[in-house]
Amino acid sequence: MEYSEVRLTWHLARKQKERIGKYSASLALHLMTDRVLARTRSFMQAWISPTFSIPLSPANMTVYSCEETCVRASRGHTLGCVNLSGSVQTCPGVPWPVIPMSRREKTSVEATSTPFADWVTTTGRGLGYQTDAQLAAAIGVQQSTVTRWRSGSQPSIKHLVSLAEVFGMKISPLLAMSGHVPPELLNEAEAPTPPVTETVRRIQESPLSERQKAHLFDYWSRRLADERERLWQIMELIEEAEGTDKRTVGDRLQQALLTLTHSNITSHVVTLLSNLFALEASPRRRSAGKGRLGQTVKG
């Protein structure tokens, strides 16, 4: 049977595996697969890959995805899924949040993507707003509002005005992209090209496959998040040191050396190389002869 959609209700058992904690909760998910694996509504135990993280927030209806996820039914049958996507929500009576998540956000808007959502995501990240929370704070709205935009909800005109001010642009393109006004009725309906850094541009223009580029983007996002967090801590350290005596400053510097010099770069590089070589080692890649690992992307 060809491409289809499967709706399952998962029960995550209280079990620890890899770096992702499992707590009792029900997640309503749509499984988008290339084959029908099951069509049922039952409780299952789900082992989710450590590369899959779900940033939870109130009223969160964003679509998420991961790759090579393994779902094991209660009878012991294993169901393999290549692409997993769906809307995530807590079930009644479960404390918030239901799942401790990694700081890395992996969102996919394959099922509900709109031109406006794609453009806002790319532009926001290009301007330094890497998370929904950061962009929401700049605009002056709740994080859940930005999350709904990413999942296809239409923003209000009031919010579009704030967004135009933050992005430093005219509101006409936003009115057209969000569907408030037909583009033909506006003089300047074309949105400006989202800003990209030199590193992002090199990855985009490289001859690598789309999956290889995706792994490179993922690696670069995690490195930026690490360094951004380190920079915020240094700034806070300097602000707190103002007006204090030298001994206190020395103590804080000594403590900072223990935390600020820690880096996850080794883990990030190992994950990146493992993912890239896993693609090269796959039968499809070997038969196609399209390996390009010898071509590097400079940061």
Short mmCIF file of C-alpha atoms in Angstrom, two decimals:
data_model
loop_
_atom_site.label_atom_id
_atom_site.label_comp_id
_atom_site.label_asym_id
_atom_site.label_seq_id
_atom_site.Cartn_x
_atom_site.Cartn_y
_atom_site.Cartn_z
CA MET A 1 0.00 0.00 0.00
CA GLU A 2 1.34 3.39 -0.89
CA TYR A 3 1.76 6.58 1.12
CA SER A 4 -0.75 6.90 3.92
CA GLU A 5 -1.36 8.42 7.31
CA VAL A 6 -1.58 6.52 10.57
CA ARG A 7 -2.93 7.90 13.82
CA LEU A 8 -1.64 6.30 17.01
CA THR A 9 -1.81 7.13 20.68
CA TRP A 10 1.48 6.42 22.40
CA HIS A 11 1.97 5.69 26.05
CA LEU A 12 5.50 6.57 27.14
CA ALA A 13 6.54 4.31 30.01
CA ARG A 14 8.60 5.59 32.90
CA LYS A 15 11.88 4.40 31.54
CA GLN A 16 15.24 5.98 30.88
CA LYS A 17 16.96 5.27 27.58
CA GLU A 18 19.86 7.15 26.05
CA ARG A 19 19.60 10.85 26.87
CA ILE A 20 15.84 11.22 26.46
CA GLY A 21 13.76 10.60 29.58
CA LYS A 22 10.47 8.73 29.29
CA TYR A 23 7.63 9.78 31.56
CA SER A 24 4.06 8.58 31.72
CA ALA A 25 2.14 10.59 29.16
CA SER A 26 -0.05 10.20 26.13
CA LEU A 27 1.01 11.85 22.90
CA ALA A 28 -1.41 12.14 20.03
CA LEU A 29 0.71 11.79 16.91
CA HIS A 30 0.23 11.43 13.19
CA LEU A 31 2.72 9.01 11.71
CA MET A 32 3.53 9.92 8.12
CA THR A 33 5.17 6.91 6.50
CA ASP A 34 5.72 5.54 3.03
CA ARG A 35 3.76 2.42 4.01
CA VAL A 36 0.86 1.71 6.28
CA LEU A 37 2.36 0.17 9.42
CA ALA A 38 -0.71 0.04 11.60
CA ARG A 39 -4.16 1.52 11.89
CA THR A 40 -5.19 1.35 15.50
CA ARG A 41 -5.85 3.33 18.65
CA SER A 42 -3.98 1.57 21.41
CA PHE A 43 -1.35 2.17 24.02
CA MET A 44 2.17 1.43 22.87
CA GLN A 45 5.65 1.76 24.26
CA ALA A 46 7.71 4.11 22.14
CA TRP A 47 11.50 4.22 22.07
CA ILE A 48 12.38 7.56 20.53
CA SER A 49 15.79 8.25 19.09
CA PRO A 50 17.98 10.68 21.11
CA THR A 51 18.04 12.92 18.02
CA PHE A 52 14.32 13.55 18.45
CA SER A 53 13.48 16.40 20.83
CA ILE A 54 10.09 17.97 21.47
CA PRO A 55 10.12 21.53 22.86
CA LEU A 56 6.83 21.67 24.78
CA SER A 57 4.89 24.83 25.54
CA PRO A 58 1.26 25.63 26.39
CA ALA A 59 -1.13 25.37 23.44
CA ASN A 60 1.65 23.70 21.47
CA MET A 61 0.35 22.32 18.18
CA THR A 62 3.58 22.41 16.18
CA VAL A 63 4.43 19.50 13.90
CA TYR A 64 7.61 17.62 14.75
CA SER A 65 9.67 15.07 12.92
CA CYS A 66 12.61 12.75 13.35
CA GLU A 67 14.25 10.05 11.30
CA GLU A 68 14.73 6.31 11.75
CA THR A 69 12.46 6.09 14.78
CA CYS A 70 11.66 2.67 16.17
CA VAL A 71 8.24 2.00 17.68
CA ARG A 72 7.78 -1.24 19.60
CA ALA A 73 4.22 -2.41 20.17
CA SER A 74 3.16 -4.03 23.43
CA ARG A 75 3.16 -7.50 21.80
CA GLY A 76 6.80 -7.13 20.87
CA HIS A 77 6.37 -6.36 17.18
CA THR A 78 8.73 -3.68 15.94
CA LEU A 79 7.48 -1.03 13.55
CA GLY A 80 10.08 1.03 11.72
CA CYS A 81 9.25 4.59 10.70
CA VAL A 82 11.40 6.79 8.51
CA ASN A 83 9.60 10.08 9.00
CA LEU A 84 7.65 10.82 12.16
CA SER A 85 5.53 13.93 12.45
CA GLY A 86 2.56 15.04 14.47
CA SER A 87 1.06 17.43 16.97
CA VAL A 88 2.10 17.04 20.58
CA GLN A 89 -0.06 17.74 23.61
CA THR A 90 -0.26 16.70 27.24
CA CYS A 91 -2.94 14.41 28.51
CA PRO A 92 -5.22 15.29 31.47
CA GLY A 93 -3.70 14.89 34.91
CA VAL A 94 -0.08 14.86 33.76
CA PRO A 95 2.17 17.55 35.34
CA TRP A 96 3.70 20.08 32.92
CA PRO A 97 6.01 19.49 31.20
CA VAL A 98 5.50 15.80 30.59
CA ILE A 99 8.88 15.14 28.96
CA PRO A 100 12.30 16.62 29.82
CA MET A 101 13.70 17.75 26.48
CA SER A 102 17.08 18.71 25.15
CA ARG A 103 17.77 22.36 24.37
CA ARG A 104 17.99 21.60 20.67
CA GLU A 105 14.76 22.30 18.85
CA LYS A 106 13.86 20.10 15.87
CA THR A 107 10.69 21.28 14.24
CA SER A 108 9.26 20.16 10.95
CA VAL A 109 6.43 21.94 9.19
CA GLU A 110 6.01 19.36 6.44
CA ALA A 111 2.31 18.86 7.14
CA THR A 112 1.23 22.42 7.93
CA SER A 113 3.87 24.65 6.36
CA THR A 114 2.81 27.96 4.80
CA PRO A 115 4.88 30.55 2.90
CA PHE A 116 4.47 32.90 5.85
CA ALA A 117 5.62 30.31 8.40
CA ASP A 118 8.65 29.34 6.29
CA TRP A 119 9.64 32.96 5.73
CA VAL A 120 9.25 34.00 9.36
CA THR A 121 11.31 31.00 10.53
CA THR A 122 14.15 31.65 8.09
CA THR A 123 14.16 35.42 8.55
CA GLY A 124 13.94 35.22 12.32
CA ARG A 125 16.88 32.84 12.56
CA GLY A 126 18.85 34.90 10.07
CA LEU A 127 18.39 37.93 12.33
CA GLY A 128 19.48 35.99 15.43
CA TYR A 129 16.14 34.82 16.85
CA GLN A 130 16.91 31.11 17.09
CA THR A 131 13.89 30.07 19.15
CA ASP A 132 10.19 30.87 19.33
CA ALA A 133 10.73 32.37 22.77
CA GLN A 134 13.37 34.83 21.52
CA LEU A 135 11.27 35.99 18.58
CA ALA A 136 8.14 36.24 20.73
CA ALA A 137 9.96 38.41 23.29
CA ALA A 138 11.16 40.77 20.55
CA ILE A 139 7.66 41.10 19.08
CA GLY A 140 5.94 41.32 22.45
CA VAL A 141 3.71 38.26 22.21
CA GLN A 142 3.45 34.89 23.95
CA GLN A 143 5.75 32.10 22.77
CA SER A 144 2.70 29.99 21.92
CA THR A 145 1.65 32.67 19.41
CA VAL A 146 4.85 32.30 17.39
CA THR A 147 4.60 28.51 17.70
CA ARG A 148 1.12 28.61 16.17
CA TRP A 149 2.45 30.72 13.29
CA ARG A 150 5.04 28.05 12.55
CA SER A 151 2.29 25.44 12.47
CA GLY A 152 0.23 27.38 9.93
CA SER A 153 -2.02 29.70 11.98
CA GLN A 154 -2.76 33.12 10.50
CA PRO A 155 -1.30 36.01 12.52
CA SER A 156 -3.41 39.05 13.38
CA ILE A 157 -2.74 42.36 11.63
CA LYS A 158 -1.73 43.83 14.99
CA HIS A 159 0.99 41.20 15.33
CA LEU A 160 2.09 41.74 11.73
CA VAL A 161 2.69 45.41 12.52
CA SER A 162 4.94 44.45 15.42
CA LEU A 163 6.71 41.84 13.29
CA ALA A 164 7.37 44.39 10.53
CA GLU A 165 8.89 46.75 13.09
CA VAL A 166 11.17 44.06 14.50
CA PHE A 167 12.30 42.92 11.05
CA GLY A 168 12.66 46.51 9.81
CA MET A 169 10.43 46.13 6.76
CA LYS A 170 7.15 47.30 5.28
CA ILE A 171 3.98 45.48 6.28
CA SER A 172 2.68 44.93 2.71
CA PRO A 173 4.60 41.67 2.07
CA LEU A 174 3.46 40.30 5.43
CA LEU A 175 -0.17 41.08 4.65
CA ALA A 176 0.16 39.20 1.35
CA MET A 177 2.05 36.19 2.71
CA SER A 178 -0.29 35.75 5.67
CA GLY A 179 -3.36 35.84 3.44
CA HIS A 180 -4.95 39.02 4.78
CA VAL A 181 -4.75 40.87 1.45
CA PRO A 182 -4.44 39.43 -2.10
CA PRO A 183 -0.94 40.18 -3.48
CA GLU A 184 -2.37 41.77 -6.63
CA LEU A 185 -3.97 44.53 -4.53
CA LEU A 186 -0.64 45.59 -3.02
CA ASN A 187 2.11 47.58 -4.70
CA GLU A 188 4.96 45.93 -2.82
CA ALA A 189 3.79 42.42 -1.98
CA GLU A 190 7.09 40.61 -2.53
CA ALA A 191 8.87 39.79 0.72
CA PRO A 192 12.58 40.58 1.07
CA THR A 193 14.96 37.68 0.83
CA PRO A 194 15.61 36.24 4.30
CA PRO A 195 19.07 37.14 5.59
CA VAL A 196 21.57 34.32 5.81
CA THR A 197 25.05 34.16 7.27
CA GLU A 198 28.10 33.24 5.23
CA THR A 199 28.18 29.78 6.77
CA VAL A 200 24.52 29.09 5.97
CA ARG A 201 24.98 30.35 2.41
CA ARG A 202 27.95 28.02 1.85
CA ILE A 203 25.99 25.05 3.09
CA GLN A 204 23.00 25.96 0.90
CA GLU A 205 25.16 26.36 -2.22
CA SER A 206 27.28 23.26 -1.64
CA PRO A 207 26.85 20.25 -3.99
CA LEU A 208 25.98 17.99 -1.05
CA SER A 209 22.70 16.12 -0.84
CA GLU A 210 19.75 17.63 1.01
CA ARG A 211 20.08 15.12 3.87
CA GLN A 212 23.78 15.91 4.24
CA LYS A 213 22.98 19.62 4.30
CA ALA A 214 20.33 19.00 6.94
CA HIS A 215 22.91 17.34 9.20
CA LEU A 216 25.32 20.23 8.64
CA PHE A 217 22.61 22.78 9.49
CA ASP A 218 21.75 20.80 12.62
CA TYR A 219 25.40 20.73 13.70
CA TRP A 220 25.86 24.45 13.06
CA SER A 221 22.68 25.35 14.99
CA ARG A 222 23.88 23.40 18.02
CA ARG A 223 27.33 25.02 17.89
CA LEU A 224 25.75 28.49 17.69
CA ALA A 225 23.42 27.70 20.59
CA ASP A 226 26.38 26.59 22.72
CA GLU A 227 28.44 29.69 21.96
CA ARG A 228 25.44 31.98 22.37
CA GLU A 229 24.79 30.56 25.83
CA ARG A 230 28.46 31.00 26.72
CA LEU A 231 28.37 34.63 25.59
CA TRP A 232 25.23 35.35 27.67
CA GLN A 233 26.95 33.89 30.75
CA ILE A 234 30.04 36.04 30.20
CA MET A 235 27.88 39.15 29.83
CA GLU A 236 26.02 38.32 33.03
CA LEU A 237 29.32 37.73 34.82
CA ILE A 238 30.59 41.18 33.80
CA GLU A 239 27.35 42.87 34.84
CA GLU A 240 27.35 41.15 38.24
CA ALA A 241 31.01 42.03 38.82
CA GLU A 242 30.39 45.78 38.60
CA GLY A 243 30.62 47.42 41.99
CA THR A 244 32.00 44.36 43.80
CA ASP A 245 35.36 43.99 45.49
CA LYS A 246 38.37 42.32 43.85
CA ARG A 247 38.14 39.20 46.00
CA THR A 248 34.53 38.61 44.97
CA VAL A 249 35.42 39.18 41.34
CA GLY A 250 38.29 36.69 41.64
CA ASP A 251 36.03 34.07 43.16
CA ARG A 252 33.47 34.51 40.38
CA LEU A 253 36.15 34.33 37.70
CA GLN A 254 37.48 31.10 39.18
CA GLN A 255 33.99 29.63 39.20
CA ALA A 256 33.37 30.85 35.65
CA LEU A 257 36.51 29.10 34.39
CA LEU A 258 35.06 25.78 35.50
CA THR A 259 31.81 26.26 33.60
CA LEU A 260 32.59 28.50 30.63
CA THR A 261 35.50 26.42 29.36
CA HIS A 262 33.31 23.33 29.02
CA SER A 263 32.38 22.61 25.42
CA ASN A 264 30.16 20.10 23.65
CA ILE A 265 32.06 20.45 20.40
CA THR A 266 33.50 16.93 20.53
CA SER A 267 30.04 15.43 20.94
CA HIS A 268 28.66 17.63 18.17
CA VAL A 269 31.41 16.72 15.71
CA VAL A 270 31.10 12.99 16.47
CA THR A 271 27.33 13.15 15.94
CA LEU A 272 27.75 15.03 12.67
CA LEU A 273 30.35 12.65 11.26
CA SER A 274 28.36 9.61 12.39
CA ASN A 275 25.26 10.87 10.62
CA LEU A 276 27.15 11.74 7.43
CA PHE A 277 28.98 8.42 7.24
CA ALA A 278 25.74 6.58 8.01
CA LEU A 279 24.29 8.16 4.87
CA GLU A 280 27.34 7.14 2.86
CA ALA A 281 27.18 3.57 4.17
CA SER A 282 23.52 3.07 3.27
CA PRO A 283 22.89 0.65 0.35
CA ARG A 284 21.03 3.30 -1.62
CA ARG A 285 23.93 5.74 -1.34
CA ARG A 286 26.49 3.11 -2.31
CA SER A 287 24.52 2.02 -5.36
CA ALA A 288 23.92 5.58 -6.45
CA GLY A 289 27.56 6.47 -5.99
CA LYS A 290 26.77 9.96 -4.83
CA GLY A 291 29.03 10.22 -1.82
CA ARG A 292 30.52 13.66 -1.40
CA LEU A 293 32.13 13.55 2.01
CA GLY A 294 35.39 14.64 0.52
CA GLN A 295 33.86 18.03 -0.14
CA THR A 296 33.88 20.04 3.07
CA VAL A 297 31.93 23.12 4.11
CA LYS A 298 33.94 25.79 5.81
CA GLY A 299 32.39 27.70 8.71
#
